[in-house]
Coordinates of C-alpha atoms in Angstrom, one line a residue:
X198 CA -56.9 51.5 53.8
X199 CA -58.5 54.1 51.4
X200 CA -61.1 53.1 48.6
X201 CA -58.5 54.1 45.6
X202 CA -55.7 51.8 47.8
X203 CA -58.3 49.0 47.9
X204 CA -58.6 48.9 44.1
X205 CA -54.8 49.0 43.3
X206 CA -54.7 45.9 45.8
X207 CA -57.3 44.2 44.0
X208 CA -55.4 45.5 40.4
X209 CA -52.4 44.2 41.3
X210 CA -53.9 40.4 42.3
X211 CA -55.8 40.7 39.0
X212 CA -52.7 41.3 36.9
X213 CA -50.3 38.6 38.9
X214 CA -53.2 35.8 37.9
X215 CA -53.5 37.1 34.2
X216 CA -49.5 36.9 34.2
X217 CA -50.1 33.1 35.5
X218 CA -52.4 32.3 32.5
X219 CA -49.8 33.9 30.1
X220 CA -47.5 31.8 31.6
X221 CA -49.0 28.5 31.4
X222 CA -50.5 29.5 27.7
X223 CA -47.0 30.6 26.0
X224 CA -44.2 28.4 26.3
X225 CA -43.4 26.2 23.5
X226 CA -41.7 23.3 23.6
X227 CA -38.0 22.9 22.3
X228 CA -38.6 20.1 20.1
X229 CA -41.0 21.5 18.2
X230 CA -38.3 24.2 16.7
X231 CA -36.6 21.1 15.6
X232 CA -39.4 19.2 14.6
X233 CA -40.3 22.0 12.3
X234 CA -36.9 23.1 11.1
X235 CA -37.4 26.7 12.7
X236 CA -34.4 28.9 12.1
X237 CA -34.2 30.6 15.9
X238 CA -33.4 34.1 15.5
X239 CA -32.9 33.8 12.0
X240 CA -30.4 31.7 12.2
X241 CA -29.1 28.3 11.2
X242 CA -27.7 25.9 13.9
X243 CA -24.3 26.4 13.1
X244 CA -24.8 30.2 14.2
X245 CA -24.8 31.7 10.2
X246 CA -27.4 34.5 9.9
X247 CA -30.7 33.5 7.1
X248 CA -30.1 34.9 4.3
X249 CA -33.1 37.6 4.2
X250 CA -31.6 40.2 1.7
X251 CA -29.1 41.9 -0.3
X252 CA -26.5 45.0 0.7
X253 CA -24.4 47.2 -0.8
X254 CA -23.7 49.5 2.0
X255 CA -21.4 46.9 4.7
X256 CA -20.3 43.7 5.3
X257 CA -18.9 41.8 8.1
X258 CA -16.5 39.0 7.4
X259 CA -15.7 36.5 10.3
X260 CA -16.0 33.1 8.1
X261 CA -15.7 31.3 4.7
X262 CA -17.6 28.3 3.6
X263 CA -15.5 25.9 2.2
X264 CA -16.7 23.2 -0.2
X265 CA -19.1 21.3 2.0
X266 CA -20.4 24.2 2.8
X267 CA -18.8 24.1 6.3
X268 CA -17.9 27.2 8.4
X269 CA -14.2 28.2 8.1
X270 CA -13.2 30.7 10.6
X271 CA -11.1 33.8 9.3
X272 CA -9.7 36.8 11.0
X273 CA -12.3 39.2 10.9
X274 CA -13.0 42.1 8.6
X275 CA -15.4 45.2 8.5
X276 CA -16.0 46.3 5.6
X277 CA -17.8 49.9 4.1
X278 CA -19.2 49.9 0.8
X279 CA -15.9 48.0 -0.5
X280 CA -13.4 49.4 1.8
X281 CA -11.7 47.8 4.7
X282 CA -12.4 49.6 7.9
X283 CA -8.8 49.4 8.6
X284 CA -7.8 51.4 5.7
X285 CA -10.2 53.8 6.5
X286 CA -8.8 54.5 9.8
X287 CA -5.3 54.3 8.8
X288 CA -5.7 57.1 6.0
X289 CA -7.7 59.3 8.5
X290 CA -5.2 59.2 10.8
X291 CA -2.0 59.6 8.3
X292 CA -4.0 63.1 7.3
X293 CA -4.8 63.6 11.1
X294 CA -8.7 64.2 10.1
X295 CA -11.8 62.8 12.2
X296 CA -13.2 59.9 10.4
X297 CA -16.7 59.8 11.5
X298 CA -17.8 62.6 8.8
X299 CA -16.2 60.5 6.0
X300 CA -18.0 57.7 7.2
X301 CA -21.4 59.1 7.1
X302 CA -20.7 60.4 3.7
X303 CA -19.3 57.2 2.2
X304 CA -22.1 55.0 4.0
X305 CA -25.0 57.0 2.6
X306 CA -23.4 58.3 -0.8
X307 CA -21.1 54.9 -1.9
X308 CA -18.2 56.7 -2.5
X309 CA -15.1 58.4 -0.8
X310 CA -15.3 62.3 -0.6
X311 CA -12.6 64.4 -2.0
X312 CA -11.2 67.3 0.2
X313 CA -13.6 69.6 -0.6
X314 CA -16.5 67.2 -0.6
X315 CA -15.6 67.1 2.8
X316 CA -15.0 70.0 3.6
X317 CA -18.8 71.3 2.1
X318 CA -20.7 67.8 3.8
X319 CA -18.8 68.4 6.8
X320 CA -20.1 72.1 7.6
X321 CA -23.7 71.0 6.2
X322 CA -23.3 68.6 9.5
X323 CA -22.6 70.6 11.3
X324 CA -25.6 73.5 10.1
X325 CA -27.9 71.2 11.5
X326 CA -26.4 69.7 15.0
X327 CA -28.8 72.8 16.7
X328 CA -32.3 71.5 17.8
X329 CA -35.4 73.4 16.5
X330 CA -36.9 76.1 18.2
X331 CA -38.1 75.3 21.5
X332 CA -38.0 71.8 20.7
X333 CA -34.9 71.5 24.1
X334 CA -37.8 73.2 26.4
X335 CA -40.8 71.5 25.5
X336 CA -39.3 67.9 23.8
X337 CA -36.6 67.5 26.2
X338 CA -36.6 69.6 29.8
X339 CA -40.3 69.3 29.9
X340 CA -40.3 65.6 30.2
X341 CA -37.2 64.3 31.1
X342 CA -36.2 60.4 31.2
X343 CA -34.2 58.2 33.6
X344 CA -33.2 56.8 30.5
X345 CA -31.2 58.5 27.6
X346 CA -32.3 55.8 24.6
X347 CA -35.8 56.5 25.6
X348 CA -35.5 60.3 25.4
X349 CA -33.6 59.8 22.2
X350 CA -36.7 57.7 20.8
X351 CA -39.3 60.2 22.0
X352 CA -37.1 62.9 20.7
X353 CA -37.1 61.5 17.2
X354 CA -40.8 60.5 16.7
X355 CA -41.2 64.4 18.1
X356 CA -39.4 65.7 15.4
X357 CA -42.5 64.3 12.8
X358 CA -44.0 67.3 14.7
X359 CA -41.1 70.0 14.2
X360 CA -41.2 68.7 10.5
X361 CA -42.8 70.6 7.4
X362 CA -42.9 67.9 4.8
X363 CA -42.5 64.6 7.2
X364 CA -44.3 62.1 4.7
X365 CA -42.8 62.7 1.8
X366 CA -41.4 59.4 0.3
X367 CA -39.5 61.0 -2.6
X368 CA -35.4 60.1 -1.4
X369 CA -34.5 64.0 -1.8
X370 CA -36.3 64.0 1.5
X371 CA -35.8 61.0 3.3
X372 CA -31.9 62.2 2.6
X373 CA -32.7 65.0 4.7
X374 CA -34.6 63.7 6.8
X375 CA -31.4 61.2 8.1
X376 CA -29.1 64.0 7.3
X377 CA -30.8 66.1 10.0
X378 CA -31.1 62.9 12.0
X379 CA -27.7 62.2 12.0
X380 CA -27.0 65.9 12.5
X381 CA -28.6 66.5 15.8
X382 CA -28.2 62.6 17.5
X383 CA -25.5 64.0 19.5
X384 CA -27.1 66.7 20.7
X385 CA -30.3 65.0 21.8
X386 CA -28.1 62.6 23.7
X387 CA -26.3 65.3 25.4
X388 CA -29.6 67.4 26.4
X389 CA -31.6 64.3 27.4
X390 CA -28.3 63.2 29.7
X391 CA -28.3 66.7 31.0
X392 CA -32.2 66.6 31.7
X393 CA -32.0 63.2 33.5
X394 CA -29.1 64.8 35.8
X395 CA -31.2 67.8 36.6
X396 CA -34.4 66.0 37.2
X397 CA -33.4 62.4 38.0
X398 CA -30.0 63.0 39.8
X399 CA -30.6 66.6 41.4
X400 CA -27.4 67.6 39.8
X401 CA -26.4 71.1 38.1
X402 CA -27.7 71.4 34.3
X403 CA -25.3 72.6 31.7
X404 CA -26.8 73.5 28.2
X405 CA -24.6 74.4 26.2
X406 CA -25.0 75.4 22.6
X407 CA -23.2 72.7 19.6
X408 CA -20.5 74.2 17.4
X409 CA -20.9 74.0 13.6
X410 CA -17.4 74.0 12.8
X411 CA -16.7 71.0 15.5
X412 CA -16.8 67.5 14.3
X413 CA -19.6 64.9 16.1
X414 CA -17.2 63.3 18.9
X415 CA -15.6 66.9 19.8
X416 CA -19.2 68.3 20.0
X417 CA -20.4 65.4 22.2
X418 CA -17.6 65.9 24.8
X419 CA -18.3 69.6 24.7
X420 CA -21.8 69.2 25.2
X421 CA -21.6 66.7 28.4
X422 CA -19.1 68.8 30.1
X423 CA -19.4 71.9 32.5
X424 CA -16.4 73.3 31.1
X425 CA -16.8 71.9 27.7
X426 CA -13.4 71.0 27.6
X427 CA -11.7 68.1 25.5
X428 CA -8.1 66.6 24.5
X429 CA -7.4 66.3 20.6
X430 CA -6.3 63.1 22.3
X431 CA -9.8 62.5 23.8
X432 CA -12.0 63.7 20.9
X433 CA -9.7 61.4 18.0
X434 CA -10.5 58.4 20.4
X435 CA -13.8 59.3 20.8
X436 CA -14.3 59.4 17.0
X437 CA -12.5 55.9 16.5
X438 CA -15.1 54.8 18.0
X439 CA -17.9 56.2 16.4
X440 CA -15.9 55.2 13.4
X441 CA -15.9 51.5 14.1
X442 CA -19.8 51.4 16.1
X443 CA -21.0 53.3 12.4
X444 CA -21.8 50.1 10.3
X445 CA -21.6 46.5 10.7
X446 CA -23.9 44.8 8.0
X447 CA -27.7 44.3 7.1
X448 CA -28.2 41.7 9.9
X449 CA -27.5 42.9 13.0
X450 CA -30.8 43.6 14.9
X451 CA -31.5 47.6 14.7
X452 CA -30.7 47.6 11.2
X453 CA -32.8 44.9 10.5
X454 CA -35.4 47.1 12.3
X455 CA -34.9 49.8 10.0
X456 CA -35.8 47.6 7.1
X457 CA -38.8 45.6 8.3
X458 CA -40.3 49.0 9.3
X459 CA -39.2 50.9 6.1
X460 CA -40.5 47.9 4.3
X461 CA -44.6 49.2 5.3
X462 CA -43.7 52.4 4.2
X463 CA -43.9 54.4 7.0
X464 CA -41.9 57.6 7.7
X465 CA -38.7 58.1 8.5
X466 CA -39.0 59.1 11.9
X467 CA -40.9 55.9 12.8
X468 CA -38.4 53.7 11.3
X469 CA -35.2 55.5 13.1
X470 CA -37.4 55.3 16.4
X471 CA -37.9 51.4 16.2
X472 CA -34.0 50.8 15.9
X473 CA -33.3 53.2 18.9
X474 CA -35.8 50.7 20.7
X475 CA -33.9 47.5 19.1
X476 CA -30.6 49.1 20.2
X477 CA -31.9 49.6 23.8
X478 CA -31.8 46.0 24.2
X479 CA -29.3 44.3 27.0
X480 CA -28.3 41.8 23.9
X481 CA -27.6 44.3 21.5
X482 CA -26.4 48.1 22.3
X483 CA -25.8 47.7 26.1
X484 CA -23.8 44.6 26.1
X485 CA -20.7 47.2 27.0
X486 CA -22.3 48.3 30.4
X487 CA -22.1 44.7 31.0
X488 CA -18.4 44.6 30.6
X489 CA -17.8 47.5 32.8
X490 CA -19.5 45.7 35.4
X491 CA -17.6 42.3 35.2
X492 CA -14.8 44.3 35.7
X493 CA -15.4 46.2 38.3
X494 CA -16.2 43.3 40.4
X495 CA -13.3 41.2 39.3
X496 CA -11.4 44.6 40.5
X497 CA -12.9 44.3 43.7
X498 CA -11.9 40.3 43.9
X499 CA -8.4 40.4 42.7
X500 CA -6.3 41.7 44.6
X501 CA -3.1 41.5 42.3
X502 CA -4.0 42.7 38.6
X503 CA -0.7 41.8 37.1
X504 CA -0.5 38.1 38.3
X505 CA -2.2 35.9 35.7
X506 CA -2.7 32.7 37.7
X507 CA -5.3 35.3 40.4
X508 CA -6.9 36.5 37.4
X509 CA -7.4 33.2 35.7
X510 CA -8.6 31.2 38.6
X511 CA -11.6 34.3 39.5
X512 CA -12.2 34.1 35.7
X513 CA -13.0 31.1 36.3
X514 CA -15.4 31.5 39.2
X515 CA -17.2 33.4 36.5
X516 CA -17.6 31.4 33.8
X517 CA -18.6 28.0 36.3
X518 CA -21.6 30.5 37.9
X519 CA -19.5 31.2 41.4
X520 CA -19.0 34.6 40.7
X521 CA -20.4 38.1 39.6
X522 CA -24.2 37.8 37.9
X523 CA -23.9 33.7 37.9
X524 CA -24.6 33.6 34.0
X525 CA -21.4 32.0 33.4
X526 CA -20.7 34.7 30.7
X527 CA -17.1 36.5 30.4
X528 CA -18.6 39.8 29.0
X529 CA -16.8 41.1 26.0
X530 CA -15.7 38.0 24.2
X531 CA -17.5 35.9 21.9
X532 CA -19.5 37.1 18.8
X533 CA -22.1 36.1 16.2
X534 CA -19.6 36.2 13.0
X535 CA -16.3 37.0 14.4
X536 CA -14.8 34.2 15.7
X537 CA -10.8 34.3 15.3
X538 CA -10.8 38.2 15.5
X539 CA -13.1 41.4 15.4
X540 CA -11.3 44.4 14.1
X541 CA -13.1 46.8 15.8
X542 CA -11.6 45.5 19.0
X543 CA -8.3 45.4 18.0
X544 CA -8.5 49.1 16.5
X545 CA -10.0 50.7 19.6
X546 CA -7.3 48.7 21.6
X547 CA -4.7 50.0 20.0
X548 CA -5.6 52.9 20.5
X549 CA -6.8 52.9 24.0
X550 CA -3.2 52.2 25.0
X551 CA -2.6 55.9 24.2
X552 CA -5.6 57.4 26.2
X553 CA -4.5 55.3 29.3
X554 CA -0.6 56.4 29.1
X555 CA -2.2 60.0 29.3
X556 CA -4.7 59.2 31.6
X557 CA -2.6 57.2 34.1
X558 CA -4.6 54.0 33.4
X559 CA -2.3 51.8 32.4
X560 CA -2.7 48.9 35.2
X561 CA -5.9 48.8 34.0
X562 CA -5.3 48.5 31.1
X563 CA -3.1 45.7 31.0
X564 CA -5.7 43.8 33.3
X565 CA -8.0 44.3 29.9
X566 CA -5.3 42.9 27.7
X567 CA -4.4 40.1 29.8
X568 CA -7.9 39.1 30.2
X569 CA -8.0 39.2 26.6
X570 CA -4.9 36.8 26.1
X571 CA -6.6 34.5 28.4
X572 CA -10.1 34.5 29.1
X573 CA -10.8 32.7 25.6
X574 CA -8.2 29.5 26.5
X575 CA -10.2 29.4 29.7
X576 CA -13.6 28.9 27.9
X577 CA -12.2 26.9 25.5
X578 CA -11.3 24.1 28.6
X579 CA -14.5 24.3 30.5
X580 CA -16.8 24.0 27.8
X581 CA -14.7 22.2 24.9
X582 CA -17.2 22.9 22.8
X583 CA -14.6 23.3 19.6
X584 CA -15.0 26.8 18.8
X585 CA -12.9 29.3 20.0
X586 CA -13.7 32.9 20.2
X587 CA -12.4 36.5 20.5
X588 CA -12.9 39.3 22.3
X589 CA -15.7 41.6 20.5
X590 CA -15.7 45.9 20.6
X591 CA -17.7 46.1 23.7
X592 CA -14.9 44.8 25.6
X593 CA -12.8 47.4 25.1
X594 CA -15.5 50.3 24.0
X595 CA -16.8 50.8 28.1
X596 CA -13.3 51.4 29.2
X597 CA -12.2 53.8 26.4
X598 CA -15.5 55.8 27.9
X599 CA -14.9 55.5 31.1
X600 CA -11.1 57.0 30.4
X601 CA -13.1 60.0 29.1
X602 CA -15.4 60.4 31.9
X603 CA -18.5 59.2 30.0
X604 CA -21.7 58.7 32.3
X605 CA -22.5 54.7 31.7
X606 CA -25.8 55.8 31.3
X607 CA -24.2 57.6 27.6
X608 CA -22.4 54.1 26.6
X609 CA -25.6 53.1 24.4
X610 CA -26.6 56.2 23.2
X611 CA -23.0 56.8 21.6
X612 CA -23.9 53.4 20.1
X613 CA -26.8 55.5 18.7
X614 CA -25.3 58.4 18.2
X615 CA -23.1 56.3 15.5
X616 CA -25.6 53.7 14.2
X617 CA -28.1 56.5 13.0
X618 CA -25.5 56.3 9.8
X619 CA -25.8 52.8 9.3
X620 CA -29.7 53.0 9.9
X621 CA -30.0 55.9 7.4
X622 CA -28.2 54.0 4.8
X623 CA -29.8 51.3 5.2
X624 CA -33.3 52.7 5.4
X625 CA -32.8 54.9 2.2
X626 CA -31.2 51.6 0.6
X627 CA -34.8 49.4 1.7
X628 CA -36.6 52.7 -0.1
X629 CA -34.5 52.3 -3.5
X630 CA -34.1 48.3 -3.8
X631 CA -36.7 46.9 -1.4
X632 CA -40.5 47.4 -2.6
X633 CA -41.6 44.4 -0.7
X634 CA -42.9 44.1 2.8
X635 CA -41.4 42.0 4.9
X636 CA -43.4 39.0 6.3
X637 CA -42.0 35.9 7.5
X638 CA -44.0 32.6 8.7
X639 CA -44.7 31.9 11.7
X640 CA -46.0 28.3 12.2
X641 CA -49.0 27.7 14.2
X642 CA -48.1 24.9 17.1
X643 CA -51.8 25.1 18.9
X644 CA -54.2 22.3 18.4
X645 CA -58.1 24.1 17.6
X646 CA -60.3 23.9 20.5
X647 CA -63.7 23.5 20.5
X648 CA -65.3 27.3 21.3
X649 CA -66.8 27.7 24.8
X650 CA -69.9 29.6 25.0
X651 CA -69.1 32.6 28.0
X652 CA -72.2 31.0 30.0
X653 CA -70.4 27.3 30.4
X654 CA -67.3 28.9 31.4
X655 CA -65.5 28.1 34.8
X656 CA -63.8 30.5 36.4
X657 CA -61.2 29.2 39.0
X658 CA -60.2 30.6 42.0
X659 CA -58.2 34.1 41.7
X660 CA -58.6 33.5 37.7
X661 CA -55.4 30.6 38.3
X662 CA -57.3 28.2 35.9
X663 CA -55.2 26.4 33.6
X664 CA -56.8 26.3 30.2
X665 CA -56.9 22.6 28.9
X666 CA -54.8 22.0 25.7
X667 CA -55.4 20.3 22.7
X668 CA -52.7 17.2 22.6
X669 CA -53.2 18.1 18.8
X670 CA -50.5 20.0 17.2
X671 CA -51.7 21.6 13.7
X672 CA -49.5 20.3 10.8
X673 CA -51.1 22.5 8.0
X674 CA -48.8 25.1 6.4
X675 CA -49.0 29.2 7.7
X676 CA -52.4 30.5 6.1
X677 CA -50.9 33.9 5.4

């Protein structure tokens, strides 16, 4: 064994006993929460969000409170600066126009674009979809990521660099800032999925150059393609979906990013990099990858997709912890406000039906919708738990991509690729109406210890000491 192999053997034994002392120093007992009246995730027991803020730009509507102040579930809504998202998608498609564009417009601006508000917004989008000059070589080919959301973060802390005014605070700016953000998301995806292929999955690279007359979705699916080929059937779905994945209220976790960070007063990069990294997250943005994988093994496990009692009984198997991961979760149903319905779901579902008639998916597609119809009465029996729940826009949004070919390692970042509306919108709105950092308490649940001078300190043997704790808990109130 080498000297340098030595070491990492001695680095690695050092960092398994520090993880022990983390281990043994960190937990915190569940009580104390309740003890102290801690709001868990910013919530209240009954699942409603803290009330941290105020919005203009979105709202999402799953439940009233009726007199006692008690949750009443409603069918959901998802609303844009006033307007119903269901209205929105029903007007873009009586004019047979892409909706994503109007959405970015009315999110940031407040208001509904005329025709040729549109029209001039839509071609300034579409100026700007091209990255800067050798930014694809040296940003992007030059270190390439197994992961797309990681590329898409590095890419837009790297455009700081490419930028000639990136500190300015005045909004003029930080409007063009997100304008060019939103602008050239879909191209970053696209180029950091066509590095990772290269470089990662020793497959052919295709750049191809972005079209400023093509909306976002139809650019995205020429961009990911050899041929760079697309339906009108494929791109309109495609845009649903960045439609409905665009907004969805102050509170949901990347957005809430975007404020605490714009709340310092940093720049605008930094703030649109943190919510990538919130979005990342397995519990917020990739929950849909999930889905896709529960199906596929109950694909594999049920041999007849049209008989309900098969499908019911191995849906059960998953949600008693006999079968797939052993979570006991049905992936796809279940949300934090929607409760009798979420719209997005039912929108994209409708609308899936089409793609899978052209795409010769349709046994699929009706093992989705039966699970669906189900899956929630099946939850409802085992637990009992008197809340019933629907399925959410994941469920359906992994399928829809996989009907257009998507990689699953592009699922999140079209999540992104959306989202950077929302985030822009809300960071600019944190600029104009916030003006206060943001700075929660915290409480302190550690007894003070008496200070040990380094010379009467013990070290145990491979560092696996466990500290002694104080059986005091500290009662006084945060300090900051």
């Amino acid at each position: 064994m080498t000297e340098l192999e030595i070491k990492e053997q001695e680095n690695k034994k050092l960092l398994e006993a520090l993880s022990h002392l983390e281990e043994v120093n960190d937990p915190i007992d569940d009580s104390l929460y309740k003890q102290f009246d801690v709001k868990r995730g910013l919530r209240y027991a009954d699942g409603r969000g803290v009330l941290v803020g105020l919005t203009r730009i979105g709202d999402v509507v799953g439940y009233e409170l009726d007199s006692e102040g008690k949750k009443v579930a409603v069918p959901g809504k998802l609303i844009y600066r006033g307007y119903n998202i269901e209205d929105i998608v029903k007007d873009c498609v009586a004019h047979n126009q892409f909706g994503f564009e109007q959405c970015v417009y009315l999110l940031l601006f407040g208001e509904l674009p005329t025709h040729s508000q549109l029209k001039r917004f839509t071609e300034f989008l579409g100026e700007y979809r091209g990255l800067p000059e050798n930014f694809t070589e040296d940003m992007i080919m030059k270190a390439p990521s197994c992961n797309i959301m990681n590329k898409i973060a590095r890419g837009v802390l790297a455009s700081y660099s490419y930028d000639e005014n990136p500190e300015d605070r005045s909004i003029q700016n930080i409007l063009r800032q997100c304008l060019e953000l939103i602008s050239r998301f879909s191209t970053l995806a696209a180029y950091g999925y066509q590095a990772k292929r290269r470089y990662f999955d020793g497959k052919s690279l295709y750049i191809h150059n972005p079209k400023p007359e093509l909306s976002t979705a139809e650019n995205f699916l020429r961009l990911i393609r050899s041929d760079k080929s697309y339906t009108r059937l494929e791109a309109e779905i495609l845009d649903l979906a960045l439609v409905l994945h665009a907004e969805h209220g102050g509170g949901n976790n990347s957005s809430l990013t975007v404020h605490v960070v714009s709340s310092a007063d940093t720049d605008t990069y930094s703030a649109i990099a943190a919510a990538v990294g919130s979005l990342k997250g397995h519990r917020h943005g990739g929950a849909n990858i999930r889905v896709i994988e529960m199906m596929d093994d109950i694909k594999a496990n049920v041999k007849d997709w049209s008989n309900e009692t098969e499908v019911a009984d191995y849906l059960r198997k998953i949600a008693t912890k006999q079968a797939f991961d052993h979570t006991g979760l049905i992936y796809g149903l279940g949300h934090a406000v929607y409760t009798i319905s979420d719209p997005r779901a039912i929108l994209l579902r409708n609308k899936a039906k089409e793609l899978a008639e052209e795409k010769g998916c349709m046994e699929e597609f009706n093992l989705y919708t039966l699970i669906e119809r189900i899956a929630p009465n099946i939850l409802y029996e085992l637990h009992g738990d008197g809340k019933r729940i629907c399925t959410n826009v994941d469920f359906y949004s992994g399928f829809v991509y996989s009907m257009l070919n998507i990689p699953r390692e592009l699922f999140t970042p079209l999540f992104a690729i959306a989202r950077i509306a929302g985030w822009s919108a809300h960071r600019i709105e944190e600029i104009v109406a916030g003006g206060r950092i943001y700075r929660p308490a915290y409480k302190n649940v550690s007894g003070e210890r008496e200070y040990i001078p380094i010379d009467d300190r013990v070290e145990c043997e491979d560092n696996r000491c466990t500290p002694k704790k104080s059986d005091e808990v500290a009662t006084s109130g945060p300090s900051d």
